[in-house]
Every structure is written in structure tokens, then in C-alpha cells.
CSV table of C-alpha atoms in Angstrom, one decimal:
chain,number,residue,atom,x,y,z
A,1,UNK,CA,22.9,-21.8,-7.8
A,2,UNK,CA,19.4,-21.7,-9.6
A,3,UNK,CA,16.5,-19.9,-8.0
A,4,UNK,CA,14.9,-23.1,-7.8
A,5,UNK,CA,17.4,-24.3,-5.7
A,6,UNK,CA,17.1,-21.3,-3.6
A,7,UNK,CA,13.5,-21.2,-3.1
A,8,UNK,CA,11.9,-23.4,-0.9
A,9,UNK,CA,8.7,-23.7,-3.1
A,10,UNK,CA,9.3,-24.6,-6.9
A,11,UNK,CA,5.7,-23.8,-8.5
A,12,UNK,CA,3.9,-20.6,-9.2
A,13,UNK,CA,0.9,-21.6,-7.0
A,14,UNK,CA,3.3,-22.4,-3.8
A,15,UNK,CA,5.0,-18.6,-3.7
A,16,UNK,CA,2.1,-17.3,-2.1
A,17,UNK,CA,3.5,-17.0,1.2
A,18,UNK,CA,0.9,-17.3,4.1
A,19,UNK,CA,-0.5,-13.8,5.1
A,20,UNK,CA,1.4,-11.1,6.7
A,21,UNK,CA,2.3,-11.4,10.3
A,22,UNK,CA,1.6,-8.8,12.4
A,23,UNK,CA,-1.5,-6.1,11.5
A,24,UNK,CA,0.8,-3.3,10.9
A,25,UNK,CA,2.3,-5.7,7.8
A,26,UNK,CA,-1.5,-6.2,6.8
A,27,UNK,CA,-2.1,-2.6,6.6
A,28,UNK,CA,1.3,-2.0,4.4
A,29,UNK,CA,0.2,-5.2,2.2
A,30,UNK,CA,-3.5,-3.2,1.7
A,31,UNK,CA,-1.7,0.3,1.5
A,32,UNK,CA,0.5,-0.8,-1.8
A,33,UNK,CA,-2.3,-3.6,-3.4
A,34,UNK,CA,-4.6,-0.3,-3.3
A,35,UNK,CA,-1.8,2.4,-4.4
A,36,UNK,CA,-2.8,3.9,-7.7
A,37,UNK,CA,-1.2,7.3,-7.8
A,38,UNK,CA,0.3,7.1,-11.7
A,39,UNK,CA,3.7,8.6,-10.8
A,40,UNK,CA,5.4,4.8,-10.8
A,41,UNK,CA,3.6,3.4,-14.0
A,42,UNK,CA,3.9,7.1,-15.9
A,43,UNK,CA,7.6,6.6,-15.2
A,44,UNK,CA,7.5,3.1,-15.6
A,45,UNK,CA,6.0,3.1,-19.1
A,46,UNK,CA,9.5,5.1,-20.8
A,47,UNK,CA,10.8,1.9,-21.0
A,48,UNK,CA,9.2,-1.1,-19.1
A,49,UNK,CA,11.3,-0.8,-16.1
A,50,UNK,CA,9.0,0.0,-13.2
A,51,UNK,CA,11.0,1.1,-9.9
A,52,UNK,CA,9.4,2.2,-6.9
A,53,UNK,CA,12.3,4.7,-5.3
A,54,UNK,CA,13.7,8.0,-6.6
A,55,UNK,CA,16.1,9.0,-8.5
A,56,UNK,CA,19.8,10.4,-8.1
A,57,UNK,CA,22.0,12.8,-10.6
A,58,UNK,CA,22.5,15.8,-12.5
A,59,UNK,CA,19.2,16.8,-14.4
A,60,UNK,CA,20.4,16.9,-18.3
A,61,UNK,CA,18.6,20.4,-19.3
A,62,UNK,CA,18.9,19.9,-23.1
A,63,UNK,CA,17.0,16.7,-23.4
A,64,UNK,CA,14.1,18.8,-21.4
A,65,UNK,CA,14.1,20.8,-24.3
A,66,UNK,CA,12.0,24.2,-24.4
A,67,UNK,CA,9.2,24.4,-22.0
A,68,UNK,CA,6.8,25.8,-24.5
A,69,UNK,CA,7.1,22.8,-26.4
A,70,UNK,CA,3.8,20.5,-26.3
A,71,UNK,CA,6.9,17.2,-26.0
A,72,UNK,CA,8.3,19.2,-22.5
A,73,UNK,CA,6.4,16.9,-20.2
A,74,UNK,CA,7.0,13.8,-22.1
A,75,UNK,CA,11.0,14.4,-22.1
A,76,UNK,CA,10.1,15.6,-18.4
A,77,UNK,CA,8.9,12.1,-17.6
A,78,UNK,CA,11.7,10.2,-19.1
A,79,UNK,CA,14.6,12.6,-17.4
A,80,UNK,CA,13.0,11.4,-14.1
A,81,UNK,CA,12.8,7.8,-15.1
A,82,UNK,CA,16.4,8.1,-16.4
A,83,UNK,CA,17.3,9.6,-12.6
A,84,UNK,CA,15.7,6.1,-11.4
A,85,UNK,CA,17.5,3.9,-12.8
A,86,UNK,CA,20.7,5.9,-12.3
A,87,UNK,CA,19.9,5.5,-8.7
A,88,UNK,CA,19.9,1.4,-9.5
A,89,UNK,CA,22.9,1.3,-11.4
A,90,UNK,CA,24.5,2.7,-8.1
A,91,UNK,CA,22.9,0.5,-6.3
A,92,UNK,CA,24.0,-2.9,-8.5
A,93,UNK,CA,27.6,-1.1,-8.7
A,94,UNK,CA,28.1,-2.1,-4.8
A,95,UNK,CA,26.7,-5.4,-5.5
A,96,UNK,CA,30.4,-7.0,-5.7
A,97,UNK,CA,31.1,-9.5,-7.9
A,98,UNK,CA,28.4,-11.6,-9.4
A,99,UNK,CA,28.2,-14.0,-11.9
A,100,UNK,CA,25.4,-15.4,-14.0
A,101,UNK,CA,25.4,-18.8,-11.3
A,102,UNK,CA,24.3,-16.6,-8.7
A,103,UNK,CA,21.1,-15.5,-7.4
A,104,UNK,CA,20.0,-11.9,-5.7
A,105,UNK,CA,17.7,-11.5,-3.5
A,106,UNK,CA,15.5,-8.1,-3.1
A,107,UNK,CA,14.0,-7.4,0.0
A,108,UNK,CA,10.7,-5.4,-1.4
A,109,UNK,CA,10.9,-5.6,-4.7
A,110,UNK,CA,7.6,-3.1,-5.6
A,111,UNK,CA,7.1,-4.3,-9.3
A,112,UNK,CA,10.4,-5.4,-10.1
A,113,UNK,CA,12.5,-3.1,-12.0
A,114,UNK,CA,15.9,-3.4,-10.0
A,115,UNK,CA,15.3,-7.1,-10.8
A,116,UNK,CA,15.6,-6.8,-14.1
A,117,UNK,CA,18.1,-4.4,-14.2
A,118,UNK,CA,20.4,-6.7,-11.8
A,119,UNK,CA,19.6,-9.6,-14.4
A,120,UNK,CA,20.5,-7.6,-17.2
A,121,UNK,CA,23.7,-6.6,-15.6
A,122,UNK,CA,24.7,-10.0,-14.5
A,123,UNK,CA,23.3,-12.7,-16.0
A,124,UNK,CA,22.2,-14.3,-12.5
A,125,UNK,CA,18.8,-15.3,-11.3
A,126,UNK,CA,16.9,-13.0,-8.8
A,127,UNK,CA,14.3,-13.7,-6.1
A,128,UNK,CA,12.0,-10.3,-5.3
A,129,UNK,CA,10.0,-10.2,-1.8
A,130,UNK,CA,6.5,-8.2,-1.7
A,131,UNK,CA,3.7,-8.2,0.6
A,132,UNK,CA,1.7,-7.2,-2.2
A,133,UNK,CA,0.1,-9.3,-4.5
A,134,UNK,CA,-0.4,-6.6,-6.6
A,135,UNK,CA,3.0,-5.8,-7.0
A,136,UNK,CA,4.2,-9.5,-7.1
A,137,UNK,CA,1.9,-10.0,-10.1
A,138,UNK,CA,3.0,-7.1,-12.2
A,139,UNK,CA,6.7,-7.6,-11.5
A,140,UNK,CA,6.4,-11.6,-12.8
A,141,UNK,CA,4.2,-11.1,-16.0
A,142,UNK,CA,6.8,-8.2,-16.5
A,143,UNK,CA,9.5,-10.8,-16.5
A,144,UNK,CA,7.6,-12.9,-18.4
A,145,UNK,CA,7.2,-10.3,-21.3
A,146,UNK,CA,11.0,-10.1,-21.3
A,147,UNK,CA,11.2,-13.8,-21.0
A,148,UNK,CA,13.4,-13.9,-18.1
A,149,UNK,CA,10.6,-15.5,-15.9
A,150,UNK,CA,12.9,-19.0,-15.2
A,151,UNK,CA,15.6,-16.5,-13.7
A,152,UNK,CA,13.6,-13.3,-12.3
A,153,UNK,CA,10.9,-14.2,-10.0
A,154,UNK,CA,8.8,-11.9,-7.6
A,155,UNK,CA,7.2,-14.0,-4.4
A,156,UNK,CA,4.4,-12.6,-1.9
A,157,UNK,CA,5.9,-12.8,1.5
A,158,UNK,CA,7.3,-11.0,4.4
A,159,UNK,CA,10.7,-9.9,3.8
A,160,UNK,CA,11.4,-10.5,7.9
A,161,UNK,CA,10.9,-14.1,7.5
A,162,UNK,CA,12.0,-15.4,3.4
A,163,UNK,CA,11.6,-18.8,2.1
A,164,UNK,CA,14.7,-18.6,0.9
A,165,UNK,CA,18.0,-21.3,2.4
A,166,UNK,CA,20.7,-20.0,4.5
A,167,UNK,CA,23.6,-18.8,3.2
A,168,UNK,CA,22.4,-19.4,-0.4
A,169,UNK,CA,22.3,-15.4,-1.9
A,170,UNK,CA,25.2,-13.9,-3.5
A,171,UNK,CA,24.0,-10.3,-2.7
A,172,UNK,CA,20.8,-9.1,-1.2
A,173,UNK,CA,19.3,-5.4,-1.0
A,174,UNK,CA,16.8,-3.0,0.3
A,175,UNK,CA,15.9,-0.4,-2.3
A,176,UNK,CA,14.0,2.4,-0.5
A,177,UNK,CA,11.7,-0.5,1.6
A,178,UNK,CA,13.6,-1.0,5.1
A,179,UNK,CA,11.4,1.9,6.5
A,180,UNK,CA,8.7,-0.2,6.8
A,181,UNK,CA,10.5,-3.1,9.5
A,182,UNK,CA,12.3,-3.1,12.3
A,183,UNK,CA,15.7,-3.1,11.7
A,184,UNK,CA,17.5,-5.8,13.9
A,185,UNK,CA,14.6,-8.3,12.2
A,186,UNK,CA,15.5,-7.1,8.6
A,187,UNK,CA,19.2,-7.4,9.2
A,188,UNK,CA,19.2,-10.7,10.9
A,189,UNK,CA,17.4,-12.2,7.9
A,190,UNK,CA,20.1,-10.9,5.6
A,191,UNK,CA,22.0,-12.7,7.3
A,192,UNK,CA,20.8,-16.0,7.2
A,193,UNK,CA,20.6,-15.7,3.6
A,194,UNK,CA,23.5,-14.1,2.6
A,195,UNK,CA,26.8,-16.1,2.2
A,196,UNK,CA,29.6,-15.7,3.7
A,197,UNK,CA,31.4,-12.8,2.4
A,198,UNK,CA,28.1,-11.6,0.4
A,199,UNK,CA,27.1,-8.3,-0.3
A,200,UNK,CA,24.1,-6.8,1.1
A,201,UNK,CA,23.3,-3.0,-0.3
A,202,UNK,CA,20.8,-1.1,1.2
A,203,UNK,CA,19.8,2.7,-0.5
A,204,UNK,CA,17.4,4.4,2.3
A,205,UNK,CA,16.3,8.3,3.7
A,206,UNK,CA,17.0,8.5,7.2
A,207,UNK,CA,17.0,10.8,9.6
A,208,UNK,CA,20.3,12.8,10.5
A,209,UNK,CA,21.0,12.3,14.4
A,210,UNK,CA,22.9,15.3,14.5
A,211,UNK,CA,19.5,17.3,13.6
A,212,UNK,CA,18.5,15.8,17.5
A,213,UNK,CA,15.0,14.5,16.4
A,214,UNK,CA,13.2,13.5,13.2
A,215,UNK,CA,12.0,16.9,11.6
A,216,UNK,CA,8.5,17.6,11.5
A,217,UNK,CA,9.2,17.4,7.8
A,218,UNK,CA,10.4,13.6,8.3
A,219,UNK,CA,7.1,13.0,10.5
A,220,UNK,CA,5.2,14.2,6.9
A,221,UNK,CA,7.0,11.7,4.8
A,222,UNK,CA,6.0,8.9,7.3
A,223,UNK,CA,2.7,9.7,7.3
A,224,UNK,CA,2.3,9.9,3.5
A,225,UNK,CA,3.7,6.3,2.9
A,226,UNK,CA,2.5,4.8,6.6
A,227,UNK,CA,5.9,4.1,7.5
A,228,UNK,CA,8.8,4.5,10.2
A,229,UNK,CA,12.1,6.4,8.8
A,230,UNK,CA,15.3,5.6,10.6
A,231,UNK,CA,18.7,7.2,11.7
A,232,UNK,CA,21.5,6.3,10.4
A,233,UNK,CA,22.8,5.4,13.3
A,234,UNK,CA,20.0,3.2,13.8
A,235,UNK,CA,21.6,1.7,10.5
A,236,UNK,CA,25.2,0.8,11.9
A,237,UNK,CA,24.1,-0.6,15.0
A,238,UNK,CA,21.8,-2.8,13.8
A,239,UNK,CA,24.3,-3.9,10.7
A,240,UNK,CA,27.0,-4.8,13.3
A,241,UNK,CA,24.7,-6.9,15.6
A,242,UNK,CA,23.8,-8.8,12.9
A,243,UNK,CA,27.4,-9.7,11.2
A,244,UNK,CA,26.9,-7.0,8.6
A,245,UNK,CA,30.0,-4.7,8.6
A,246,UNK,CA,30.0,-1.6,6.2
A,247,UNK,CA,32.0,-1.8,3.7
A,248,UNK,CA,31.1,1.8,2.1
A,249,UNK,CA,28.6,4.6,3.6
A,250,UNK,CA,27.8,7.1,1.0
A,251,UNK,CA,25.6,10.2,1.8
A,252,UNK,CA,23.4,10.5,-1.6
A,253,UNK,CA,21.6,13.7,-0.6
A,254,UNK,CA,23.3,16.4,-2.7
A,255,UNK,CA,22.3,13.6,-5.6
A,256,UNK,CA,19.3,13.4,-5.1
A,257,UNK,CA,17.6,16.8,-4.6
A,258,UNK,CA,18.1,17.7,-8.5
A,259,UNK,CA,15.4,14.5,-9.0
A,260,UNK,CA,12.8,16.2,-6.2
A,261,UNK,CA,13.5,19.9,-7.6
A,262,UNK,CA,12.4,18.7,-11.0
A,263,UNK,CA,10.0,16.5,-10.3
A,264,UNK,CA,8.4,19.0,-8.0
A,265,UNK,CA,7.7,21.0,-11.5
A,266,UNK,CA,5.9,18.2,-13.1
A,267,UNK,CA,2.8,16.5,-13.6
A,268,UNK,CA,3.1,13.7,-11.1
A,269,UNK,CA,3.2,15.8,-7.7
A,270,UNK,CA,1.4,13.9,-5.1
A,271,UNK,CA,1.8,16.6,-2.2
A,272,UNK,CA,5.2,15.4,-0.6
A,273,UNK,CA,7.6,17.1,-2.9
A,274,UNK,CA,8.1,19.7,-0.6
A,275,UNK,CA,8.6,17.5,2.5
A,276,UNK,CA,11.4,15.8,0.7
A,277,UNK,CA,13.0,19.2,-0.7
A,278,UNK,CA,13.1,21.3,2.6
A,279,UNK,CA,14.3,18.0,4.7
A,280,UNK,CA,16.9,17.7,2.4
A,281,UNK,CA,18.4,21.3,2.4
A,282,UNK,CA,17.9,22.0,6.3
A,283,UNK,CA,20.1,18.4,6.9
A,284,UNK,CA,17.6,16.9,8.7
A,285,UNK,CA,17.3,14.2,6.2
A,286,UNK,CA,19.7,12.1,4.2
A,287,UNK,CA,19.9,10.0,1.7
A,288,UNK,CA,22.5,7.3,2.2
A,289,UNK,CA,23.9,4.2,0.6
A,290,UNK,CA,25.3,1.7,2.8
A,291,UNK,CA,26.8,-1.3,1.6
A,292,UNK,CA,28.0,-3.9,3.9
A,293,UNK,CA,29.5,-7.4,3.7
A,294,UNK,CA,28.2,-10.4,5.9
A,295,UNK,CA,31.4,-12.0,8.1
């Protein structure tokens, strides 16, 4: 299947999906078109892949080099990009198996690096979801740079309600972006536009129900990004009232603290380093991988 045939609207000027539909959505949309903290392009500019999630792994120590030398932030920089798109490659490893006929979809797609990585990998098309314009424009002149634009394709819309046919997506995911919906909505539109016996991949922070409450360090991180972290729990339930059953559940967090310590040290702190490290080593928050297939 093409991503024309998967997409309701076949030219440029159509995938502007009518506004966002509720305010909360609006404010998100305005939140992200206005975001210009450099951590994501600094990162970003290693290599052209731009991702908007963190990173998983063991830090490599010898390509940091010696901190005295005037190159330690650069090779700083690119370790933490490399932790990103280690995170992806997990991510596209639960995918399944997809050939270059298929077509992904990803359920906000920021500016489009685990696109391009998932068309690299495979071969197939994939169809991104943003409600920023900002992001959706960056992510498909990106694509067109790597001249990949007639199978990678980034459309402004909400990712609750996609343009996209039923039962017509290979694999879907959420990369770091189902915070910001309600979950029962997000997994029902899955779904619908997952095949049956598709893959749907979500990488995520929740919050750990056996810590009772979200941690006051948890209430921080939603506050920084304006958004609504979920249990885990949360994740299941909604998963199997929506024909999603789980397939793997894999509890990142001891990966993904070596990517907060060091980035913690560099350049690009925004003020929320700490949030993540402290939530992470008291078990109050997790970092999970659930991949699920759609029955």
C-alpha cells in the first residue's frame, strides 16, 4: 500500500487538517509551533535526524574524550544524539515485520526523525501526525532534502481523529507523545487504522502505581511540557479495551538514566534534568516500552 492510498488527501495543500479540537489541543499546537529551546536542533544537527524524545544506553566514555579538550562538548552532543536514536532503533525493532509495500503511521511525529529512520530501515512509506505546523513543515522539507518526500510525509492534524483508512497501517507508534491525550481516544484510533494483526509500539514515562500517586517530581515534568503523564496501568487497560493486547512490556528506566546523568552535565539543560533523574531512581517514574498487536 502507497501513502497515497492511505491518506485521504493526495496534495500538499489538502494535509492541513482543520484546527485542533478541543482548546487544550490548541494550547499544545501553540506550545510546540513556539518551542525554541536548541536542545532538539543542537542534537538534531549531528546528523540530520531530528527526534523529539530521549535517549536509552550505556554512555561510551572514550568517544567523550578528555573534558579539558575545547571538542568535549561537541563529542558531548553527538553521544546524546547517538542515545536517541538508539532509543528508535528499539523502538522500530518491535515494529514486526515490514516490508517496503507497507506504510507506518506516527502518532506525533515532532520533526520527523523516527520517520526517517523507520524508512531507512524498511523501505516502506510513513505517514507522521503533528498539531504543529511548525513541526510538520521541518519534518517534510527534511524529507525532501533526503528525497524520500513521495514515501515519508508529515500531516498537521489531531492524532485522536487521522485521515488515514481503516485497517490500512502496517505498524503505528507513539514515540514519547501519548501524554498529551486521553488514552482510550488514542488507542481506539490505533485501532481503526492498524490491520489486523498490526503492530502498534508505544515508548512513554509513566507513573509507577506502586509509588501510590504521581510524585511531586512527576507533577514538575507535566508542568514543564503542559502535559498529563500516565500509569502504566492506565496503559494496559486502555490497550485491552481497545483490541490492543501486549505483546512485550519492557521497563526502559535503568536505560535511560545514563542519557539524563549525562545530559544533566551539558550545555542544553533546560531546568528539568533533575525532575527526570530523582523520579527515576526513587521508582516513582518509569520508562516503559509496550508493544502490542491489534486482534
Amino acid at each position: 500500500m502507497t501513502s497515497a492510498e492511505l491518506t485521504t488527501a493526495p496534495t500538499p495543500s489538502a494535509l492541513r487538517i482543520p484546527g485542533p479540537a478541543t482548546p487544550y489541543q490548541g494550547d499544545i499546537a501553540r506550545y510546540w509551533d513556539g518551542e525554541a529551546r536548541p536542545v532538539n536542533l543542537r542534537l538534531g544537527d549531528v546528523d540530520g535526524l531530528y527526534h523529539h524524545h530521549y535517549g536509552i544506553g550505556e554512555v561510551d566514555t572514550a568517544a567523550l574524550g578528555d573534558p579539558d579538550d575545547r571538542e568535549s562538548e561537541k563529542k558531548l552532543i553527538a553521544e546524546l544524539h547517538r542515545l536517541e536514536s538508539a532509543q528508535t532503533d528499539v523502538l522500530l525493532g518491535h515494529l514486526g515485520d515490514i516490508g517496503s509495500g507497507d506504510t507506518l503511521v506516527d502518532a506525533g511525529c515532532g520533526r520527523g526523525g523516527s520517520m526517517v529512520m523507520a524508512h531507512q530501515r524498511f523501505g516502506c512509506s510513513v505517514e507522521g501526525v503533528t498539531l504543529s505546523a511548525k513541526q510538520a513543515d521541518f519534518a517534510n522539507e527534511r524529507a525532501a532534502e533526503l528525497g524520500i518526500d513521495d514515501r515519508v510525509r508529515a500531516t498537521v492534524c489531531n492524532m485522536l481523529s487521522t485521515p488515514f483508512a481503516t485497517g490500512s497501517a502496517a505498524a503505528s507508534w507513539n514515540n514519547e507523545s501519548s501524554m498529551y491525550v486521553d488514552l482510550d481516544d488514542l488507542f481506539a484510533e490505533h485501532s481503526r487504522v492498524l490491520k489486523a494483526g498490526g503492530r502498534y509500539v508505544t515508548i512513554t514515562g509513566c507513573w509507577n502505581p506502586r509509588y501510590g500517586q504521581p510524585s511531586k517530581w512527576v507533577s514538575q515534568i507535566n508542568a514543564h511540557f503542559e502535559c498529563n503523564i500516565h500509569s502504566r496501568r492506565e496503559y494496559l487497560r486502555a490497550m485491552a479495551d481497545n483490541r490492543l493486547v501486549p505483546q512485550a512490556v519492557i521497563d526502559l528506566t535503568p536505560d535511560t538514566l545514563p542519557y539524563w546523568e549525562l545530559r544533566a552535565t551539558s550545555s542544553l539543560v533546560t531546568g528539568i534534568e533533575d525532575a527526570f533523574i530523582n523520579s527515576y531512581r526513587d521508582g516513582s517514574f518509569q520508562y516503559v516500552l509496550i508493544a502490542a498487536d491489534r486482534v
